[in-house]
Coordinates of C-alpha atoms in Angstrom, one line a residue:
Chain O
X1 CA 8.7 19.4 32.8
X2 CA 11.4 21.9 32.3
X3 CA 13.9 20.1 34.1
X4 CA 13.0 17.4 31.2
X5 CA 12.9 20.0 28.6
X6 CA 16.4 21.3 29.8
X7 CA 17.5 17.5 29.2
X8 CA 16.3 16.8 26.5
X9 CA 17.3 20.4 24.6
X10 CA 20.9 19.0 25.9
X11 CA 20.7 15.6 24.2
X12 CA 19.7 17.3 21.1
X13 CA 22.2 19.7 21.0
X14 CA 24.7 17.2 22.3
X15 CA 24.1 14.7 18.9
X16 CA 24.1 17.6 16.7
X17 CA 27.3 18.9 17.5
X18 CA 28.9 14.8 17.7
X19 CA 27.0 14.7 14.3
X20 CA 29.2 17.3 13.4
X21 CA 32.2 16.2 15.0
X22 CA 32.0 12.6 13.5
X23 CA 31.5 13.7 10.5
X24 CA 35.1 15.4 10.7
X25 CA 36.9 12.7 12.3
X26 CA 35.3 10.8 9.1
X27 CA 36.1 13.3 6.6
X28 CA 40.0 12.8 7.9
X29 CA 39.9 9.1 7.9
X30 CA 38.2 9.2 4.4
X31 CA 41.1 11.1 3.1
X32 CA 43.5 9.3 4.7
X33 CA 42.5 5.6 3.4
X34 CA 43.4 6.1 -0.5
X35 CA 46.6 7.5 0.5
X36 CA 47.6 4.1 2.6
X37 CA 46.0 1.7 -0.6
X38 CA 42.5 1.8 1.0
X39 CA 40.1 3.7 -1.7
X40 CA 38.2 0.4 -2.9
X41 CA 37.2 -0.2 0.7
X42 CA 33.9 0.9 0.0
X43 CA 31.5 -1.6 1.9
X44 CA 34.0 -0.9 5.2
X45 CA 33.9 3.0 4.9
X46 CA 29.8 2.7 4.9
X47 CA 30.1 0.1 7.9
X48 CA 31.9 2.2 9.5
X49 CA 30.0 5.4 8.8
X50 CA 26.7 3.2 10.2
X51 CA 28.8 2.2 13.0
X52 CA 29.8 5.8 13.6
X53 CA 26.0 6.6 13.3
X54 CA 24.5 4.1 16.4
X55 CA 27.8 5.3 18.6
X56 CA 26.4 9.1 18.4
X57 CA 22.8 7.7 18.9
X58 CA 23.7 5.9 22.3
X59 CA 26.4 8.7 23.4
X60 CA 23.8 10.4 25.7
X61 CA 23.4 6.4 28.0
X62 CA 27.6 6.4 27.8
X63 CA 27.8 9.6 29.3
X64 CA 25.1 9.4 31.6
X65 CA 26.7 6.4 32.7
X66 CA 30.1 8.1 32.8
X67 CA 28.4 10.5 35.0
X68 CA 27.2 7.9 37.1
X69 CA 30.7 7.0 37.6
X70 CA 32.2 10.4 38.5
X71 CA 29.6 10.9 40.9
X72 CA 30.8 11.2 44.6
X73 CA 29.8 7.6 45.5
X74 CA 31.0 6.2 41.9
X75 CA 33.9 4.3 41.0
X76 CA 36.0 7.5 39.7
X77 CA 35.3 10.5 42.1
X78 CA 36.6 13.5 40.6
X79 CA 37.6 12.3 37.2
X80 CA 37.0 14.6 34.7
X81 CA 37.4 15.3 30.9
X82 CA 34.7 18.6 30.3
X83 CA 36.1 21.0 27.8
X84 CA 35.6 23.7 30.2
X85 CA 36.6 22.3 32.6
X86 CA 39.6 21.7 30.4
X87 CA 39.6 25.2 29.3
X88 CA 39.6 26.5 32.8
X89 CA 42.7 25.1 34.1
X90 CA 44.7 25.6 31.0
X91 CA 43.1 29.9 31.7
X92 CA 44.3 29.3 35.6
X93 CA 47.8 28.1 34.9
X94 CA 48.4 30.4 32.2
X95 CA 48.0 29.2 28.7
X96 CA 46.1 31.8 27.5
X97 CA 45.1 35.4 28.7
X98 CA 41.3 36.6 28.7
X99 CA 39.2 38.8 31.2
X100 CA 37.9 36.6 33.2
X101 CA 34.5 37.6 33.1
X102 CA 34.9 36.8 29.6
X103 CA 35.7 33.8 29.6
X104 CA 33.0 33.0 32.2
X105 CA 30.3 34.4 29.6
X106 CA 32.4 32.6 27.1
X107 CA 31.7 29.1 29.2
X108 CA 27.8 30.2 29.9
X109 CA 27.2 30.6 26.6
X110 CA 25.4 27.4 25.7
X111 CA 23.9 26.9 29.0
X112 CA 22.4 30.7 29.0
X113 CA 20.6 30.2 24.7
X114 CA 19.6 26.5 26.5
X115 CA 17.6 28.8 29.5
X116 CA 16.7 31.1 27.0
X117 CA 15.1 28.6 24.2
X118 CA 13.3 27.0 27.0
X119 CA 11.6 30.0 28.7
X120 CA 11.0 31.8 24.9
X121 CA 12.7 34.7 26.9
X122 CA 14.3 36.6 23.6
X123 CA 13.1 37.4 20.2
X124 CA 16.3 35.7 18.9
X125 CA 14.7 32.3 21.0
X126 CA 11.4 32.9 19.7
X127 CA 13.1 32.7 15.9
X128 CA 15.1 29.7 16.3
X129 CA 12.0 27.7 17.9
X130 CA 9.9 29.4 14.9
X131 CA 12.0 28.4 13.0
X132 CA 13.0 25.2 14.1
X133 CA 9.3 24.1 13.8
X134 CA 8.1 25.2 10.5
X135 CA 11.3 23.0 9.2
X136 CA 10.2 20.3 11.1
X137 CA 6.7 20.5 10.3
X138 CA 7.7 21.4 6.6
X139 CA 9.7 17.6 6.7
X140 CA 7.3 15.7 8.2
X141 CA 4.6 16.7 5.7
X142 CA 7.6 15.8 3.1
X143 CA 8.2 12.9 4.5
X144 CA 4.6 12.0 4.7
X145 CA 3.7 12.6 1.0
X146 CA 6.7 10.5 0.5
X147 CA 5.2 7.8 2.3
X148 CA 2.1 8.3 0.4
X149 CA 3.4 8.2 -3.2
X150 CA 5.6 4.9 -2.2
X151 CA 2.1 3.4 -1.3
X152 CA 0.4 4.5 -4.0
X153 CA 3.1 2.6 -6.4
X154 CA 3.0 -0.3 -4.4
X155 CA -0.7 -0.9 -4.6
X156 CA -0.6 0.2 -8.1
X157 CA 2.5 -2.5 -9.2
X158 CA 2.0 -6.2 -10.0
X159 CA 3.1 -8.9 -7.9
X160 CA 5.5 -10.6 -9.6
X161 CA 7.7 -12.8 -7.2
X162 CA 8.1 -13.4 -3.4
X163 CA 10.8 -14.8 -1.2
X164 CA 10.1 -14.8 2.1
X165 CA 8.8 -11.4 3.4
X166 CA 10.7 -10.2 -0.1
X167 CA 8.1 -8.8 -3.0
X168 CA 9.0 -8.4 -6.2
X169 CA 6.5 -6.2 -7.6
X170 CA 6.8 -4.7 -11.3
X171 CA 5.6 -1.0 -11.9
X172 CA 4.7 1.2 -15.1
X173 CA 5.0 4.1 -13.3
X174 CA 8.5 3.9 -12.4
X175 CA 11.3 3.9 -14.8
X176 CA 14.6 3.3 -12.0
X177 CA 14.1 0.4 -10.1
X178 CA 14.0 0.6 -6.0
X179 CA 13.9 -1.1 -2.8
X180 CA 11.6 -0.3 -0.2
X181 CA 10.3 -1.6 3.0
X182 CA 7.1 -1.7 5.2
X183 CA 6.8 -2.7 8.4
X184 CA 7.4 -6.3 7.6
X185 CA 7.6 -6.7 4.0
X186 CA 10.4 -5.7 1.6
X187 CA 9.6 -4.6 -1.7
X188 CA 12.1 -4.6 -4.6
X189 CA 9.8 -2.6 -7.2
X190 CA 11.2 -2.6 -10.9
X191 CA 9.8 -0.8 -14.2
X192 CA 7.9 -3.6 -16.0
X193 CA 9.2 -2.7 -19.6
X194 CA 12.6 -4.1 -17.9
X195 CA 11.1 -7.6 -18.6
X196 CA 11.8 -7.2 -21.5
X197 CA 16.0 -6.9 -20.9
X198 CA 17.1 -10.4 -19.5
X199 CA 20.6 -9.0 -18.8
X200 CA 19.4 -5.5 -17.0
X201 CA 16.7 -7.5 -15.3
X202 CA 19.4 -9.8 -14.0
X203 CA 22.1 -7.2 -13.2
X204 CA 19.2 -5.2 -11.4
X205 CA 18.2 -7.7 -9.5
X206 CA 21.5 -9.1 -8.2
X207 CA 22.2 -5.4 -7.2
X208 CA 18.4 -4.4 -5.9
X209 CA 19.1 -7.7 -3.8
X210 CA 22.7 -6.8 -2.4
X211 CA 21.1 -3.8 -0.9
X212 CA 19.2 -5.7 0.9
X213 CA 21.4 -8.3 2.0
X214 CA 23.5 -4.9 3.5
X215 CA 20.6 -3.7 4.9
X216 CA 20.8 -0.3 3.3
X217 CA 16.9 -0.3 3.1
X218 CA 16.7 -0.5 6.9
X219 CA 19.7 2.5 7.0
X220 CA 17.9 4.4 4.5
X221 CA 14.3 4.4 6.2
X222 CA 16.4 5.3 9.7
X223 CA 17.8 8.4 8.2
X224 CA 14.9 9.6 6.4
X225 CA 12.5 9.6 9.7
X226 CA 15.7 11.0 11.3
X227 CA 15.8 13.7 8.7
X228 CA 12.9 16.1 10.3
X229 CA 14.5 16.3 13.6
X230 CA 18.2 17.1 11.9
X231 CA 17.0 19.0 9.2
X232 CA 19.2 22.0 9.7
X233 CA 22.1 20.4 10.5
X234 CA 24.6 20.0 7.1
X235 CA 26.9 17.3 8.8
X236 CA 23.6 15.2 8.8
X237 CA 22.7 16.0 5.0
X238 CA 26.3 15.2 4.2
X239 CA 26.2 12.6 6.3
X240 CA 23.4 11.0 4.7
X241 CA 24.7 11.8 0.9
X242 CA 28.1 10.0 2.2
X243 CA 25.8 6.9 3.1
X244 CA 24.3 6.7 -0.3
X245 CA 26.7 7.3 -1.9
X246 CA 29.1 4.4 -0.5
X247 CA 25.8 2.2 -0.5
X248 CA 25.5 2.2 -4.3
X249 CA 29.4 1.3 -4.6
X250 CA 29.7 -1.5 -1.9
X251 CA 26.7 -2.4 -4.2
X252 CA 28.4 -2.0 -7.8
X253 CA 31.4 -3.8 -6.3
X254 CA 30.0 -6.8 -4.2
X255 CA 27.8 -7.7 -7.3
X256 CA 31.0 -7.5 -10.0
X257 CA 32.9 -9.5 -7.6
X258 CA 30.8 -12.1 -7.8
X259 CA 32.0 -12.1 -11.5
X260 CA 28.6 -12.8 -13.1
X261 CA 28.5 -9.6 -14.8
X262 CA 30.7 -8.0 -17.0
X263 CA 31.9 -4.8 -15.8
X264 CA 31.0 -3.0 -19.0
X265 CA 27.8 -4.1 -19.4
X266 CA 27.1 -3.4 -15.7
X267 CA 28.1 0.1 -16.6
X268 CA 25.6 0.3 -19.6
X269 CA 22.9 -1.0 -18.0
X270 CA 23.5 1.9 -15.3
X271 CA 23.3 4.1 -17.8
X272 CA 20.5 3.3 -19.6
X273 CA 18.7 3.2 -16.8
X274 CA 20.1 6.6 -15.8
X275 CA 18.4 7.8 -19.5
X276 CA 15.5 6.2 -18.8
X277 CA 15.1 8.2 -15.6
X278 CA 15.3 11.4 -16.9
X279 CA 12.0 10.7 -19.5
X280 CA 10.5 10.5 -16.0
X281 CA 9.2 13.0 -13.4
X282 CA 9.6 9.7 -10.6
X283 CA 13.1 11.4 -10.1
X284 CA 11.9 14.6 -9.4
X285 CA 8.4 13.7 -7.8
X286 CA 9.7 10.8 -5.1
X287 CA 11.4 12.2 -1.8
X288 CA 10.5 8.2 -0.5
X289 CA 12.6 6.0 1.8
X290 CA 13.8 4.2 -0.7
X291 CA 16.9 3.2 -2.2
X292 CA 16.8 3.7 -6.1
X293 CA 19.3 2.4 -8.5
X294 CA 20.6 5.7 -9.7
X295 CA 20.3 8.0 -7.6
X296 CA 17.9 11.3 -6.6
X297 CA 19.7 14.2 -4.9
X298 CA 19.1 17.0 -3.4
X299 CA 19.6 19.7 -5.5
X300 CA 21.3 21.7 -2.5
X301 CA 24.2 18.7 -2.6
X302 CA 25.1 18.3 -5.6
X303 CA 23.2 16.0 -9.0
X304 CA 22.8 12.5 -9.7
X305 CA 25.1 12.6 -12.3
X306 CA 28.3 13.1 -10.4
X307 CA 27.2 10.0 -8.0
X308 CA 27.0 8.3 -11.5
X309 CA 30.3 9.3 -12.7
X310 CA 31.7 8.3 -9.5
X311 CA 30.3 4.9 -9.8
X312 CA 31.7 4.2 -13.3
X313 CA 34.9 5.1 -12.3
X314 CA 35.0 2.9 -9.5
X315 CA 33.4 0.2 -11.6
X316 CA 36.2 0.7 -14.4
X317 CA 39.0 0.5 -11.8
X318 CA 38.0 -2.2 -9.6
X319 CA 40.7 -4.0 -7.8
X320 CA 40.7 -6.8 -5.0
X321 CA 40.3 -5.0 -2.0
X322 CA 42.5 -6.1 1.4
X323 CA 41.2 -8.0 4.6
X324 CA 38.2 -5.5 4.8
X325 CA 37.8 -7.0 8.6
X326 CA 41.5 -6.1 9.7
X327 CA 40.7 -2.7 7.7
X328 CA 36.7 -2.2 9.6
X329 CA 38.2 -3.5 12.9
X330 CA 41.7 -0.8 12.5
X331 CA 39.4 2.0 12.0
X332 CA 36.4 1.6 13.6
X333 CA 38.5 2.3 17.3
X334 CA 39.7 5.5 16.7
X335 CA 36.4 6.7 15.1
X336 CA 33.8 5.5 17.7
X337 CA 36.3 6.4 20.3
X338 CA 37.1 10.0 19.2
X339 CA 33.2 10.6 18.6
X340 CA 32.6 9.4 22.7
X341 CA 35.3 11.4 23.9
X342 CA 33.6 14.4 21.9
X343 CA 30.0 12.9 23.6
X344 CA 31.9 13.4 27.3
X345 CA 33.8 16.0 26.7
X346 CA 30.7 18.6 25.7
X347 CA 28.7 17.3 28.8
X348 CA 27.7 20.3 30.9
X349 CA 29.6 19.6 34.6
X350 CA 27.9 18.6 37.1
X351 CA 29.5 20.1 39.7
X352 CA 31.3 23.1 41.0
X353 CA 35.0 21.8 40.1
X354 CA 37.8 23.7 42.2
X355 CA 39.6 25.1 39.3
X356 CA 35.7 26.9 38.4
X357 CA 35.4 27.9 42.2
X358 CA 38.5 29.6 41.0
X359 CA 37.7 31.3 38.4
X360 CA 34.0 32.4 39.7
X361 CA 36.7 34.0 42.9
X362 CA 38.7 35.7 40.3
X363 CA 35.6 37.5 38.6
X364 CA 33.6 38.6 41.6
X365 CA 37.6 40.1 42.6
X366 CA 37.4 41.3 39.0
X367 CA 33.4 42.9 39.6
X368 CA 34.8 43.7 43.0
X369 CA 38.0 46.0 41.8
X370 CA 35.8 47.5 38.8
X371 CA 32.6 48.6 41.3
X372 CA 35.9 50.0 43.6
X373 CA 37.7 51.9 40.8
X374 CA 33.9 53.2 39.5
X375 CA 33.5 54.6 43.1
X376 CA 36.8 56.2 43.3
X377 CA 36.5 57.6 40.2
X378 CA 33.4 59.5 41.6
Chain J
X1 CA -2.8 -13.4 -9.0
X2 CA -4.6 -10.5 -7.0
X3 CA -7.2 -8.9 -9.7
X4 CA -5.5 -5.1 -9.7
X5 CA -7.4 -1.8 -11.1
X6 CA -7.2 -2.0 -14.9
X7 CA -4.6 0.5 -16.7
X8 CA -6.1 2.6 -19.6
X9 CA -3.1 2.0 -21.6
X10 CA -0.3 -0.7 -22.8
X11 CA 3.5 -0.4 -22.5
X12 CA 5.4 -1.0 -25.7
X13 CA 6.0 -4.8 -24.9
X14 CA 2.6 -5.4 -24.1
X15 CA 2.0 -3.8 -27.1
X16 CA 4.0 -5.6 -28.7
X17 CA 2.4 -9.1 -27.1
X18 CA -1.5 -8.2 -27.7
X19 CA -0.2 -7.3 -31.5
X20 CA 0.5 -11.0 -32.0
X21 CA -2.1 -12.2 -29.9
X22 CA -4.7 -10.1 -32.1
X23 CA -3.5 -11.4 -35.1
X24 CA -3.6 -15.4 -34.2
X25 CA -6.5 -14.4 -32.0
X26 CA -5.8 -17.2 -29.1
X27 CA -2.1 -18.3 -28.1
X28 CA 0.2 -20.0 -25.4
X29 CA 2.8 -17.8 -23.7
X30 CA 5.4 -19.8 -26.3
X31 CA 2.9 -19.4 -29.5
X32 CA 3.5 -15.5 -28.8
X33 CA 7.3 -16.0 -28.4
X34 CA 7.8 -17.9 -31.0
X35 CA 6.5 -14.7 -33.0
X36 CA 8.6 -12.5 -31.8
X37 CA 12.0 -11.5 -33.8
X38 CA 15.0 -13.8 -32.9
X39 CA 16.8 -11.5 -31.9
X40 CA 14.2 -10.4 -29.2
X41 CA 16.0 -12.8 -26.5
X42 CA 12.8 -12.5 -24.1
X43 CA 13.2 -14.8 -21.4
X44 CA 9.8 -17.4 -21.0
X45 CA 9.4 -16.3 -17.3
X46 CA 9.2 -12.8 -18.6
X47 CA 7.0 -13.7 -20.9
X48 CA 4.3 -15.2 -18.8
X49 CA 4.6 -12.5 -16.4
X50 CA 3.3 -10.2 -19.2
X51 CA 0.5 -12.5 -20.1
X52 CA -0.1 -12.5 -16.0
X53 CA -0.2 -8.4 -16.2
X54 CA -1.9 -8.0 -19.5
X55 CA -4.6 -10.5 -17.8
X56 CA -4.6 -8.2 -14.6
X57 CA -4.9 -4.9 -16.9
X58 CA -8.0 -6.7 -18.4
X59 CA -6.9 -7.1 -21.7
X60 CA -6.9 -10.8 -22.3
X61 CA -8.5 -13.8 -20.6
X62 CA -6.8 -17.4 -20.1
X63 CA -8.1 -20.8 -19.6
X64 CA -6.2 -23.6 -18.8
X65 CA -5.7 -26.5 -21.4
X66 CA -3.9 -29.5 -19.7
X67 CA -0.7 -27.5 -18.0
X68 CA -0.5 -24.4 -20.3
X69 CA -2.6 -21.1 -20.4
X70 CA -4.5 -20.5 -23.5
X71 CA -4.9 -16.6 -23.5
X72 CA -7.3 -14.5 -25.7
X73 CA -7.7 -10.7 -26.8
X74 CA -11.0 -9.5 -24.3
X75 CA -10.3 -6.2 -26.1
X76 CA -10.3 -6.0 -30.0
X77 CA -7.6 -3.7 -31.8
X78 CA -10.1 -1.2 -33.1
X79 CA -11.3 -0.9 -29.9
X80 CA -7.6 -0.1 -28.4
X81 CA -6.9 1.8 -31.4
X82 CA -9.9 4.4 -30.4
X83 CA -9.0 4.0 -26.8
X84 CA -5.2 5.2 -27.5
X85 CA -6.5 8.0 -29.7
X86 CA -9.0 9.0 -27.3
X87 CA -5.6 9.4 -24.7
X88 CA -3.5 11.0 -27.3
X89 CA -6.2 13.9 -28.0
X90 CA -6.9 14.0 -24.4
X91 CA -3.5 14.5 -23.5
X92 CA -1.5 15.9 -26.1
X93 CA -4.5 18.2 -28.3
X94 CA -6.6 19.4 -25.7
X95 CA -9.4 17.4 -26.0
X96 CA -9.8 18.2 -29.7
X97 CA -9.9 15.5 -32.0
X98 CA -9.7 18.2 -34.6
X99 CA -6.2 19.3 -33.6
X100 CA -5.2 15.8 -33.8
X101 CA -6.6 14.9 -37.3
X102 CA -5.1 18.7 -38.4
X103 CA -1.7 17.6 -37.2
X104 CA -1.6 14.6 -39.4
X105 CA -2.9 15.8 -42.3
X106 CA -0.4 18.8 -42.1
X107 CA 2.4 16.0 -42.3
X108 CA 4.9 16.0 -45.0
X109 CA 4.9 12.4 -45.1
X110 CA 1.3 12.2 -45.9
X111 CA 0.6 10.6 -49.7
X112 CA -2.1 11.6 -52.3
X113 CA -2.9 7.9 -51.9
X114 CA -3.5 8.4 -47.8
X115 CA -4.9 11.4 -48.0
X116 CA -7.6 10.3 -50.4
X117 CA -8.3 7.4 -48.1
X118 CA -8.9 10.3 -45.3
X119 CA -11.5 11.8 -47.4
X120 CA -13.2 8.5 -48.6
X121 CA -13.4 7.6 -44.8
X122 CA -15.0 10.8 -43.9
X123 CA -17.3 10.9 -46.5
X124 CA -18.5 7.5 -45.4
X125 CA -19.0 8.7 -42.1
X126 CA -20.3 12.2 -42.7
X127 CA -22.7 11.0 -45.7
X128 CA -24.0 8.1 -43.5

């Protein structure tokens, strides 16, 4: 059981810190794209960021497999890319200068709070756990009520169309139209006094359905069970507000290009549905996995407004964008690649590598000289 | 059409819809459209889908004549008119109808004419 718990404690701590790390790696490619003539490559920055996202969720099989390959009787015996493992022969050749019994403590760190959170040993333990479980309690119920209240305007909408497992379904309780999903149906759920608007009805629709042809309802209900269990972690909330963010304009642009809106118009109809949210507490009340036209947002990361301000902009300056497959397939590499290297490199080692034989010699010689001087002191 | 729970209250379209519908008291979903304002640019699927709701809500019934559906008020104006007050003083006047009626008579806008109509209407009721 506690060799499990140890395992798992390290897979967990393992994605949060690749969470982190991708995130970076993102941040950089992000800023990089508009400066090569990349900014309007908005449905291949959120492929990739998805992408990015299943890459840090199967890390822990590559680098148990990687593992499986170091091993004594694996393909590459004593191949090795741990950080501190890393760390340790740049300290033995030279590179840097530290007591080595500093460094050790420095390279136990993590494994001694992983000991320590699994046997409760220390106050501080017995705060992060504490902790750790009234958020996650404290989401789940969120999540849960969410869960709820989407129900509850489902079975409280009309039926208006179907498609296949799609539902239409017009609500009076709702004034910004959404996209949910069940276990088997979709639902695209819009305010019923938008019947009487042809064009926002039409431009709604066309965009309610392009998130679902992108599967952003799918992406949307992942991250918001995932939420609970990273709830603590800001590269994931970022993460997430990235996600939406580039959802809603690989939306706003695949629907103009199909040039059967005009771009103003589009823009109005965003708006007055943006008005028409704020007469309504559905903003404020609904914490659903769901994708709403205009956005909710946390109120930690920032408002709906500037998401909204984004969108117009990038609406207003559409151009074509480039071979987004070249682009998707240039950058993908690097970022999936970067985040696994990340994944092997923060492994804890398996073994005792001769470079750490080393150094474990050099601070029991270190122990050995301080217990010496101590006695001749006396 | 799944019957759903019946809503208390209309939206302003359906509103507007059950205000023709009372006054020719039975119409097609295009009998309705074609008293709307030209300029209302409702589309005819939208329109039977709010015939389809307003049915569900409970507030008109339909019957079929040859390929069309012939719809007809189940609740009369008066009726919805009380119902709506009923909400309004509910909701906005704390369950005092009192408040409600003090509010309107307090409004500038309110004629000699309308406010001798109040007290004709009140004698009426209060002297039968």
């Amino acid at each position: 059981m506690s060799e499990f718990g140890g395992a798992a404690l390290d897979i967990y701590i393992n994605t949060n810190i690749l969470i982190v790390v991708a995130f970076l790696v993102w941040r950089c490619i992000a800023f990089a794209m508009p400066q090569v003539g990349l900014r309007q490559q908005h449905t291949t920055q959120l492929r990739l960021l998805n992408w990015a996202f299943l890459t840090i969720l199967i890390c822990p099989l590559l680098a148990f497999g990687f593992r499986y390959l170091t091993s004594a009787n694996g393909l590459a015996p004593g191949m090795t890319i741990s950080l501190s493992d890393i760390v340790v022969a740049h300290y033995l050749t030279g590179d840097f200068a530290m007591e080595a019994v500093r460094l050790e403590t420095l390279l136990n760190t993590r494994q001694n709070l992983t000991a320590d959170l699994l046997d409760l040993g220390s106050p501080l333990a017995k705060s992060i756990a504490a902790g750790f479980l009234i958020g996650l309690t404290y989401f789940v119920i969120r999540l849960a009520l969410g869960v709820l209240s989407l129900q509850r305007t489902l079975s409280d909408s009309f039926e208006w169309r179907r498609f296949g497992n799609i539902h239409l379904r017009l609500s009076e309780t709702v004034q910004v139209p959404f996209s949910a999903r069940g276990l088997r149906r979709r639902y695209v759920v819009m305010p019923s006094s938008m019947l009487a608007e042809s064009e926002d009805l039409t431009m709604v629709l066309g965009h309610e359905f392009q998130h679902l042809r992108q599967g952003d309802i799918e992406w949307e209900t992942f991250l918001e069970l995932l939420k609970p269990i990273f709830f603590w972690n800001p590269a994931f909330h970022l993460w997430k507000r990235e996600v939406e963010r580039l959802r809603e304009l690989s939306c706003d642009q695949q629907v103009l290009r199909s040039n059967r809106f005009n771009p103003a118009s589009y823009c109005l109809c965003l708006l007055r549905v943006s008005r028409n949210s704020l007469r309504s507490a559905q903003a404020r009340r609904m914490h659903t996995p769901s994708v709403a036209l205009v956005g909710r947002r946390s109120r930690f990361l920032g408002t709906s407004h500037l998401l909204l301000h984004g969108r117009v902009t990038a609406i207003t300056s559409q151009s074509q964008p480039s071979q987004s497959a070249v682009v998707f397939g240039f950058l993908i590499v690097p970022l999936c690649a970067l985040t696994i290297l990340a994944a092997l490199a923060i492994q804890k080692p398996t073994d005792w590598s001769h470079d750490r034989l080393m150094l474990s010699t050099i601070v029991n010689l270190e122990r050995l000289e301080a217990i010496n001087s101590a006695g001749f002191g006396r | 059409m799944r019957k759903k729970k019946k809503n208390e209250l209309l939206t302003e379209v359906e509103l507007e819809f059950m205000t023709e519908l009372w006054e020719i008291g039975e119409a097609t979903v295009r009998d309705v459209l074609a008293r709307l304002a030209p300029d209302r640019n409702l589309a005819y699927t939208s329109a039977a889908t709010i015939m389809r709701i307003l049915e569900q809500k409970g507030f008109v019934t339909s019957r079929k004549e040859g390929k069309t559906f012939v719809y007809t008020a189940l609740l009369a104006k008066d009726e919805y008119q009380t119902r709506s007050l009923k909400n309004l003083s509910a909701k906005l006047f704390d369950n005092a109808p009192a408040a409600l009626v003090a509010r309107l008579v307090d409004d500038s806008d309110l004629t000699e004419e309308a406010l001798s109509e109040i007290r004709d209407l009140l004698d009426r009721r209060l002297g039968g």
